[in-house]
Amino acid sequence: MFRALLVLMGIGLLLAAPVRAESGDVNEDGRIDKDDVRLIDDYLNGTLLLQDSQIAAADADRDGKITSTDRDLLQRRLGGLAVGTPRSAAATQSQIDLRSADSGVVVDKATGKPLAGVEVSLPDEGITVRTDSEGRFKLPGATPGKILSAKANNYAPSSLTTRGGGGFQLKLERLSPRLQVLDDGIHHLGDDKYGRGSANYADFRLPTQGTRHTQPFTLTTSPRQDMTLRIGSIIGIDTPESAAAGQSQVPFFGVRQDGVRIYLNGSLIKQILVNGDDIRVTLPRWLMRSGRNELRLETHAFNQGAGATFSSGGLGGILDLFGIGGGRRFGVPAGDFSDYDDIEFALLVIEEKASSEY
């Protein structure tokens, strides 16, 4: 009788105390309890991004991903604790059709595994959603020609330009000492003077911040090799090259335009002439120095000077003089002798070569 009483007392103590083990200890506090279940709920609802060690601890069925099955297994292990788990949102999102025009997925670039809780946004539309437990997301709407961006803790941001057909896939690269995120936002350069035919003329919603963007960055030592500037996306460029690519309908009649000019510490290093995603620009090491450095992005001006009558702005002005009203049709307000191309760009990241590449 006494021995049986001791056994019952031991069982009671085990049930009363938090369960201690590595598997299931999602918050890594040395024990398994209802707080770990709550973290899994947040992950499944797309409001929390877990680290690799936390994902391993939450993966109760060892299938390499976190699902409602793992959550239920952990709760049963704890004796059916009442945790309050509204999982209807996660269940609904799990039915996302990646073939639809307004949905997509975010994955780890190195492993290809889906990332939950990632912030996905269309800044021009003021839309922000988060990925579900399978890394999937669904937008209220996705107009072609917009910049779509994704951000998550411990990852470099990524972006792409939306196109018809949907099925967007964004790949996030885990941050490391060789990656420096300079800017994770979207910027509009220009003068808000654009019209029908100009690339992405109907897509801009953000106010212009002027014709140039200056971005300082700091290096602790002088680089041993060239570095790389990664620009997430650029839209809105009007050049003969972008017109030839079907991105712009502005007529140029062979006149060259500068596109987006990129300067490093005051020296021109690149002109970008077409719109695109994941644009790579070499940063010459001889132009960089230990300490403060500066990047500058500038949009070009059409029709600089009254004599430039064969650019799109000059042609628009001539048509307006004759009452044809071509200025707005060709993307340039009537009577202007200087018109800056309106563009948007997203995300600036500096990348240093891996040690094995030197």
PDB file of N, CA, C and O in Angstrom, residues 4-63:
ATOM      1  N   ALA A   4       2.546   1.637  -3.369  1.00  0.00           N
ATOM      2  CA  ALA A   4       1.599   2.127  -4.379  1.00  0.00           C
ATOM      3  C   ALA A   4       1.362   3.630  -4.223  1.00  0.00           C
ATOM      4  O   ALA A   4       1.229   4.368  -5.200  1.00  0.00           O
ATOM      5  N   LEU A   5       1.301   4.080  -2.962  1.00  0.00           N
ATOM      6  CA  LEU A   5       1.109   5.509  -2.705  1.00  0.00           C
ATOM      7  C   LEU A   5       2.272   6.326  -3.235  1.00  0.00           C
ATOM      8  O   LEU A   5       2.097   7.406  -3.806  1.00  0.00           O
ATOM      9  N   LEU A   6       3.501   5.800  -3.055  1.00  0.00           N
ATOM     10  CA  LEU A   6       4.678   6.502  -3.560  1.00  0.00           C
ATOM     11  C   LEU A   6       4.642   6.612  -5.087  1.00  0.00           C
ATOM     12  O   LEU A   6       4.995   7.646  -5.664  1.00  0.00           O
ATOM     13  N   VAL A   7       4.206   5.538  -5.739  1.00  0.00           N
ATOM     14  CA  VAL A   7       4.121   5.554  -7.206  1.00  0.00           C
ATOM     15  C   VAL A   7       3.133   6.611  -7.675  1.00  0.00           C
ATOM     16  O   VAL A   7       3.381   7.375  -8.600  1.00  0.00           O
ATOM     17  N   LEU A   8       1.951   6.648  -7.008  1.00  0.00           N
ATOM     18  CA  LEU A   8       0.944   7.630  -7.384  1.00  0.00           C
ATOM     19  C   LEU A   8       1.441   9.056  -7.171  1.00  0.00           C
ATOM     20  O   LEU A   8       1.175   9.958  -7.974  1.00  0.00           O
ATOM     21  N   MET A   9       2.155   9.260  -6.066  1.00  0.00           N
ATOM     22  CA  MET A   9       2.702  10.585  -5.796  1.00  0.00           C
ATOM     23  C   MET A   9       3.720  10.976  -6.861  1.00  0.00           C
ATOM     24  O   MET A   9       3.776  12.129  -7.310  1.00  0.00           O
ATOM     25  N   GLY A  10       4.531  10.033  -7.291  1.00  0.00           N
ATOM     26  CA  GLY A  10       5.520  10.321  -8.331  1.00  0.00           C
ATOM     27  C   GLY A  10       4.861  10.702  -9.633  1.00  0.00           C
ATOM     28  O   GLY A  10       5.279  11.642 -10.326  1.00  0.00           O
ATOM     29  N   ILE A  11       3.782   9.984 -10.002  1.00  0.00           N
ATOM     30  CA  ILE A  11       3.058  10.311 -11.232  1.00  0.00           C
ATOM     31  C   ILE A  11       2.460  11.694 -11.144  1.00  0.00           C
ATOM     32  O   ILE A  11       2.498  12.493 -12.077  1.00  0.00           O
ATOM     33  N   GLY A  12       1.909  12.026  -9.978  1.00  0.00           N
ATOM     34  CA  GLY A  12       1.314  13.352  -9.791  1.00  0.00           C
ATOM     35  C   GLY A  12       2.332  14.451  -9.936  1.00  0.00           C
ATOM     36  O   GLY A  12       2.057  15.496 -10.526  1.00  0.00           O
ATOM     37  N   LEU A  13       3.542  14.238  -9.419  1.00  0.00           N
ATOM     38  CA  LEU A  13       4.582  15.250  -9.551  1.00  0.00           C
ATOM     39  C   LEU A  13       4.998  15.434 -11.010  1.00  0.00           C
ATOM     40  O   LEU A  13       5.247  16.555 -11.470  1.00  0.00           O
ATOM     41  N   LEU A  14       5.075  14.354 -11.777  1.00  0.00           N
ATOM     42  CA  LEU A  14       5.441  14.434 -13.184  1.00  0.00           C
ATOM     43  C   LEU A  14       4.407  15.214 -13.977  1.00  0.00           C
ATOM     44  O   LEU A  14       4.734  15.999 -14.862  1.00  0.00           O
ATOM     45  N   LEU A  15       3.120  14.991 -13.674  1.00  0.00           N
ATOM     46  CA  LEU A  15       2.065  15.681 -14.389  1.00  0.00           C
ATOM     47  C   LEU A  15       2.025  17.161 -14.041  1.00  0.00           C
ATOM     48  O   LEU A  15       1.708  18.008 -14.865  1.00  0.00           O
ATOM     49  N   ALA A  16       2.362  17.489 -12.790  1.00  0.00           N
ATOM     50  CA  ALA A  16       2.297  18.880 -12.339  1.00  0.00           C
ATOM     51  C   ALA A  16       3.464  19.705 -12.857  1.00  0.00           C
ATOM     52  O   ALA A  16       3.341  20.906 -13.066  1.00  0.00           O
ATOM     53  N   ALA A  17       4.631  19.047 -13.066  1.00  0.00           N
ATOM     54  CA  ALA A  17       5.826  19.780 -13.473  1.00  0.00           C
ATOM     55  C   ALA A  17       5.883  19.896 -14.989  1.00  0.00           C
ATOM     56  O   ALA A  17       5.392  19.039 -15.701  1.00  0.00           O
ATOM     57  N   PRO A  18       6.479  20.959 -15.507  1.00  0.00           N
ATOM     58  CA  PRO A  18       6.647  21.084 -16.948  1.00  0.00           C
ATOM     59  C   PRO A  18       7.507  19.949 -17.472  1.00  0.00           C
ATOM     60  O   PRO A  18       8.459  19.523 -16.823  1.00  0.00           O
ATOM     61  N   VAL A  19       7.196  19.447 -18.677  1.00  0.00           N
ATOM     62  CA  VAL A  19       7.957  18.368 -19.272  1.00  0.00           C
ATOM     63  C   VAL A  19       9.271  18.918 -19.781  1.00  0.00           C
ATOM     64  O   VAL A  19       9.307  19.921 -20.475  1.00  0.00           O
ATOM     65  N   ARG A  20      10.372  18.247 -19.449  1.00  0.00           N
ATOM     66  CA  ARG A  20      11.679  18.717 -19.863  1.00  0.00           C
ATOM     67  C   ARG A  20      12.256  17.773 -20.904  1.00  0.00           C
ATOM     68  O   ARG A  20      12.347  16.592 -20.692  1.00  0.00           O
ATOM     69  N   ALA A  21      12.649  18.324 -22.053  1.00  0.00           N
ATOM     70  CA  ALA A  21      13.242  17.525 -23.113  1.00  0.00           C
ATOM     71  C   ALA A  21      13.681  18.472 -24.209  1.00  0.00           C
ATOM     72  O   ALA A  21      13.263  19.621 -24.259  1.00  0.00           O
ATOM     73  N   GLU A  22      14.551  18.002 -25.095  1.00  0.00           N
ATOM     74  CA  GLU A  22      14.990  18.840 -26.210  1.00  0.00           C
ATOM     75  C   GLU A  22      13.895  18.948 -27.260  1.00  0.00           C
ATOM     76  O   GLU A  22      13.565  20.021 -27.731  1.00  0.00           O
ATOM     77  N   SER A  23      13.304  17.812 -27.661  1.00  0.00           N
ATOM     78  CA  SER A  23      12.262  17.833 -28.670  1.00  0.00           C
ATOM     79  C   SER A  23      10.989  18.428 -28.082  1.00  0.00           C
ATOM     80  O   SER A  23      10.485  17.963 -27.060  1.00  0.00           O
ATOM     81  N   GLY A  24      10.473  19.472 -28.728  1.00  0.00           N
ATOM     82  CA  GLY A  24       9.285  20.145 -28.220  1.00  0.00           C
ATOM     83  C   GLY A  24       9.581  21.440 -27.495  1.00  0.00           C
ATOM     84  O   GLY A  24       8.673  22.233 -27.269  1.00  0.00           O
ATOM     85  N   ASP A  25      10.849  21.667 -27.124  1.00  0.00           N
ATOM     86  CA  ASP A  25      11.209  22.895 -26.407  1.00  0.00           C
ATOM     87  C   ASP A  25      11.449  24.001 -27.428  1.00  0.00           C
ATOM     88  O   ASP A  25      12.571  24.406 -27.719  1.00  0.00           O
ATOM     89  N   VAL A  26      10.355  24.528 -27.968  1.00  0.00           N
ATOM     90  CA  VAL A  26      10.447  25.468 -29.077  1.00  0.00           C
ATOM     91  C   VAL A  26      11.050  26.802 -28.648  1.00  0.00           C
ATOM     92  O   VAL A  26      11.822  27.416 -29.387  1.00  0.00           O
ATOM     93  N   ASN A  27      10.705  27.281 -27.467  1.00  0.00           N
ATOM     94  CA  ASN A  27      11.245  28.570 -27.016  1.00  0.00           C
ATOM     95  C   ASN A  27      12.590  28.443 -26.315  1.00  0.00           C
ATOM     96  O   ASN A  27      13.139  29.424 -25.816  1.00  0.00           O
ATOM     97  N   GLU A  28      13.107  27.196 -26.251  1.00  0.00           N
ATOM     98  CA  GLU A  28      14.465  26.921 -25.768  1.00  0.00           C
ATOM     99  C   GLU A  28      14.705  27.440 -24.351  1.00  0.00           C
ATOM    100  O   GLU A  28      15.760  28.007 -24.044  1.00  0.00           O
ATOM    101  N   ASP A  29      13.697  27.218 -23.484  1.00  0.00           N
ATOM    102  CA  ASP A  29      13.868  27.620 -22.089  1.00  0.00           C
ATOM    103  C   ASP A  29      14.165  26.425 -21.184  1.00  0.00           C
ATOM    104  O   ASP A  29      14.113  26.535 -19.951  1.00  0.00           O
ATOM    105  N   GLY A  30      14.432  25.264 -21.788  1.00  0.00           N
ATOM    106  CA  GLY A  30      14.810  24.080 -21.008  1.00  0.00           C
ATOM    107  C   GLY A  30      13.644  23.212 -20.588  1.00  0.00           C
ATOM    108  O   GLY A  30      13.839  22.229 -19.870  1.00  0.00           O
ATOM    109  N   ARG A  31      12.431  23.525 -21.008  1.00  0.00           N
ATOM    110  CA  ARG A  31      11.276  22.714 -20.647  1.00  0.00           C
ATOM    111  C   ARG A  31      10.199  22.829 -21.733  1.00  0.00           C
ATOM    112  O   ARG A  31      10.251  23.733 -22.578  1.00  0.00           O
ATOM    113  N   ILE A  32       9.272  21.902 -21.700  1.00  0.00           N
ATOM    114  CA  ILE A  32       8.175  21.900 -22.666  1.00  0.00           C
ATOM    115  C   ILE A  32       6.883  22.231 -21.925  1.00  0.00           C
ATOM    116  O   ILE A  32       6.531  21.540 -20.953  1.00  0.00           O
ATOM    117  N   ASP A  33       6.204  23.256 -22.357  1.00  0.00           N
ATOM    118  CA  ASP A  33       4.955  23.642 -21.713  1.00  0.00           C
ATOM    119  C   ASP A  33       4.056  24.348 -22.736  1.00  0.00           C
ATOM    120  O   ASP A  33       4.335  24.336 -23.939  1.00  0.00           O
ATOM    121  N   LYS A  34       2.996  24.959 -22.233  1.00  0.00           N
ATOM    122  CA  LYS A  34       2.009  25.572 -23.127  1.00  0.00           C
ATOM    123  C   LYS A  34       2.588  26.724 -23.938  1.00  0.00           C
ATOM    124  O   LYS A  34       2.087  27.040 -25.030  1.00  0.00           O
ATOM    125  N   ASP A  35       3.670  27.371 -23.460  1.00  0.00           N
ATOM    126  CA  ASP A  35       4.279  28.455 -24.227  1.00  0.00           C
ATOM    127  C   ASP A  35       4.863  27.940 -25.541  1.00  0.00           C
ATOM    128  O   ASP A  35       4.860  28.657 -26.557  1.00  0.00           O
ATOM    129  N   ASP A  36       5.370  26.707 -25.531  1.00  0.00           N
ATOM    130  CA  ASP A  36       5.902  26.123 -26.766  1.00  0.00           C
ATOM    131  C   ASP A  36       4.779  25.878 -27.775  1.00  0.00           C
ATOM    132  O   ASP A  36       4.955  26.075 -28.984  1.00  0.00           O
ATOM    133  N   VAL A  37       3.613  25.447 -27.282  1.00  0.00           N
ATOM    134  CA  VAL A  37       2.468  25.225 -28.169  1.00  0.00           C
ATOM    135  C   VAL A  37       2.025  26.542 -28.786  1.00  0.00           C
ATOM    136  O   VAL A  37       1.681  26.612 -29.976  1.00  0.00           O
ATOM    137  N   ARG A  38       2.040  27.604 -27.983  1.00  0.00           N
ATOM    138  CA  ARG A  38       1.636  28.915 -28.501  1.00  0.00           C
ATOM    139  C   ARG A  38       2.569  29.376 -29.625  1.00  0.00           C
ATOM    140  O   ARG A  38       2.127  29.981 -30.615  1.00  0.00           O
ATOM    141  N   LEU A  39       3.868  29.111 -29.488  1.00  0.00           N
ATOM    142  CA  LEU A  39       4.808  29.499 -30.537  1.00  0.00           C
ATOM    143  C   LEU A  39       4.500  28.769 -31.842  1.00  0.00           C
ATOM    144  O   LEU A  39       4.570  29.357 -32.928  1.00  0.00           O
ATOM    145  N   ILE A  40       4.164  27.486 -31.732  1.00  0.00           N
ATOM    146  CA  ILE A  40       3.810  26.732 -32.938  1.00  0.00           C
ATOM    147  C   ILE A  40       2.534  27.295 -33.554  1.00  0.00           C
ATOM    148  O   ILE A  40       2.416  27.419 -34.782  1.00  0.00           O
ATOM    149  N   ASP A  41       1.567  27.669 -32.724  1.00  0.00           N
ATOM    150  CA  ASP A  41       0.342  28.280 -33.233  1.00  0.00           C
ATOM    151  C   ASP A  41       0.647  29.568 -34.006  1.00  0.00           C
ATOM    152  O   ASP A  41       0.111  29.806 -35.094  1.00  0.00           O
ATOM    153  N   ASP A  42       1.509  30.404 -33.439  1.00  0.00           N
ATOM    154  CA  ASP A  42       1.874  31.658 -34.099  1.00  0.00           C
ATOM    155  C   ASP A  42       2.569  31.387 -35.428  1.00  0.00           C
ATOM    156  O   ASP A  42       2.344  32.081 -36.428  1.00  0.00           O
ATOM    157  N   TYR A  43       3.408  30.365 -35.440  1.00  0.00           N
ATOM    158  CA  TYR A  43       4.106  29.983 -36.667  1.00  0.00           C
ATOM    159  C   TYR A  43       3.112  29.525 -37.736  1.00  0.00           C
ATOM    160  O   TYR A  43       3.173  29.928 -38.898  1.00  0.00           O
ATOM    161  N   LEU A  44       2.164  28.676 -37.328  1.00  0.00           N
ATOM    162  CA  LEU A  44       1.180  28.158 -38.280  1.00  0.00           C
ATOM    163  C   LEU A  44       0.253  29.250 -38.792  1.00  0.00           C
ATOM    164  O   LEU A  44      -0.233  29.179 -39.924  1.00  0.00           O
ATOM    165  N   ASN A  45       0.004  30.255 -37.969  1.00  0.00           N
ATOM    166  CA  ASN A  45      -0.864  31.362 -38.381  1.00  0.00           C
ATOM    167  C   ASN A  45      -0.120  32.413 -39.192  1.00  0.00           C
ATOM    168  O   ASN A  45      -0.697  33.403 -39.621  1.00  0.00           O
ATOM    169  N   GLY A  46       1.200  32.204 -39.372  1.00  0.00           N
ATOM    170  CA  GLY A  46       1.981  33.119 -40.190  1.00  0.00           C
ATOM    171  C   GLY A  46       2.365  34.411 -39.516  1.00  0.00           C
ATOM    172  O   GLY A  46       2.704  35.380 -40.182  1.00  0.00           O
ATOM    173  N   THR A  47       2.342  34.455 -38.178  1.00  0.00           N
ATOM    174  CA  THR A  47       2.690  35.691 -37.471  1.00  0.00           C
ATOM    175  C   THR A  47       4.051  35.620 -36.806  1.00  0.00           C
ATOM    176  O   THR A  47       4.464  36.563 -36.141  1.00  0.00           O
ATOM    177  N   LEU A  48       4.776  34.506 -36.987  1.00  0.00           N
ATOM    178  CA  LEU A  48       6.059  34.332 -36.325  1.00  0.00           C
ATOM    179  C   LEU A  48       6.974  33.526 -37.226  1.00  0.00           C
ATOM    180  O   LEU A  48       6.546  32.560 -37.876  1.00  0.00           O
ATOM    181  N   LEU A  49       8.246  33.915 -37.279  1.00  0.00           N
ATOM    182  CA  LEU A  49       9.261  33.180 -38.025  1.00  0.00           C
ATOM    183  C   LEU A  49      10.176  32.477 -37.028  1.00  0.00           C
ATOM    184  O   LEU A  49      10.762  33.115 -36.161  1.00  0.00           O
ATOM    185  N   LEU A  50      10.285  31.156 -37.119  1.00  0.00           N
ATOM    186  CA  LEU A  50      11.108  30.377 -36.206  1.00  0.00           C
ATOM    187  C   LEU A  50      12.513  30.182 -36.763  1.00  0.00           C
ATOM    188  O   LEU A  50      12.704  30.095 -37.980  1.00  0.00           O
ATOM    189  N   GLN A  51      13.485  30.082 -35.858  1.00  0.00           N
ATOM    190  CA  GLN A  51      14.854  29.784 -36.259  1.00  0.00           C
ATOM    191  C   GLN A  51      15.008  28.284 -36.504  1.00  0.00           C
ATOM    192  O   GLN A  51      14.145  27.484 -36.145  1.00  0.00           O
ATOM    193  N   ASP A  52      16.143  27.901 -37.119  1.00  0.00           N
ATOM    194  CA  ASP A  52      16.352  26.500 -37.487  1.00  0.00           C
ATOM    195  C   ASP A  52      16.263  25.564 -36.279  1.00  0.00           C
ATOM    196  O   ASP A  52      15.650  24.500 -36.344  1.00  0.00           O
ATOM    197  N   SER A  53      16.896  25.968 -35.162  1.00  0.00           N
ATOM    198  CA  SER A  53      16.884  25.116 -33.976  1.00  0.00           C
ATOM    199  C   SER A  53      15.472  24.975 -33.410  1.00  0.00           C
ATOM    200  O   SER A  53      15.089  23.913 -32.912  1.00  0.00           O
ATOM    201  N   GLN A  54      14.671  26.050 -33.508  1.00  0.00           N
ATOM    202  CA  GLN A  54      13.290  25.999 -33.022  1.00  0.00           C
ATOM    203  C   GLN A  54      12.422  25.121 -33.918  1.00  0.00           C
ATOM    204  O   GLN A  54      11.567  24.383 -33.436  1.00  0.00           O
ATOM    205  N   ILE A  55      12.659  25.192 -35.222  1.00  0.00           N
ATOM    206  CA  ILE A  55      11.914  24.340 -36.145  1.00  0.00           C
ATOM    207  C   ILE A  55      12.212  22.874 -35.874  1.00  0.00           C
ATOM    208  O   ILE A  55      11.309  22.026 -35.873  1.00  0.00           O
ATOM    209  N   ALA A  56      13.490  22.566 -35.620  1.00  0.00           N
ATOM    210  CA  ALA A  56      13.865  21.181 -35.311  1.00  0.00           C
ATOM    211  C   ALA A  56      13.179  20.704 -34.041  1.00  0.00           C
ATOM    212  O   ALA A  56      12.732  19.551 -33.948  1.00  0.00           O
ATOM    213  N   ALA A  57      13.070  21.586 -33.045  1.00  0.00           N
ATOM    214  CA  ALA A  57      12.431  21.205 -31.779  1.00  0.00           C
ATOM    215  C   ALA A  57      10.926  21.026 -31.944  1.00  0.00           C
ATOM    216  O   ALA A  57      10.309  20.201 -31.272  1.00  0.00           O
ATOM    217  N   ALA A  58      10.316  21.797 -32.834  1.00  0.00           N
ATOM    218  CA  ALA A  58       8.860  21.726 -33.022  1.00  0.00           C
ATOM    219  C   ALA A  58       8.427  20.592 -33.952  1.00  0.00           C
ATOM    220  O   ALA A  58       7.256  20.220 -33.969  1.00  0.00           O
ATOM    221  N   ASP A  59       9.363  20.030 -34.698  1.00  0.00           N
ATOM    222  CA  ASP A  59       9.049  18.998 -35.688  1.00  0.00           C
ATOM    223  C   ASP A  59       8.863  17.648 -35.002  1.00  0.00           C
ATOM    224  O   ASP A  59       9.725  16.768 -35.052  1.00  0.00           O
ATOM    225  N   ALA A  60       7.695  17.459 -34.389  1.00  0.00           N
ATOM    226  CA  ALA A  60       7.453  16.257 -33.572  1.00  0.00           C
ATOM    227  C   ALA A  60       7.416  14.977 -34.396  1.00  0.00           C
ATOM    228  O   ALA A  60       7.839  13.916 -33.920  1.00  0.00           O
ATOM    229  N   ASP A  61       6.908  15.035 -35.625  1.00  0.00           N
ATOM    230  CA  ASP A  61       6.818  13.809 -36.420  1.00  0.00           C
ATOM    231  C   ASP A  61       8.020  13.617 -37.344  1.00  0.00           C
ATOM    232  O   ASP A  61       8.047  12.696 -38.161  1.00  0.00           O
ATOM    233  N   ARG A  62       8.998  14.512 -37.228  1.00  0.00           N
ATOM    234  CA  ARG A  62      10.273  14.394 -37.940  1.00  0.00           C
ATOM    235  C   ARG A  62      10.097  14.267 -39.457  1.00  0.00           C
ATOM    236  O   ARG A  62      10.787  13.482 -40.110  1.00  0.00           O
ATOM    237  N   ASP A  63       9.196  15.073 -40.027  1.00  0.00           N
ATOM    238  CA  ASP A  63       9.024  15.030 -41.477  1.00  0.00           C
ATOM    239  C   ASP A  63       9.674  16.228 -42.160  1.00  0.00           C
ATOM    240  O   ASP A  63       9.505  16.454 -43.358  1.00  0.00           O
TER     241      ASP A  63
END
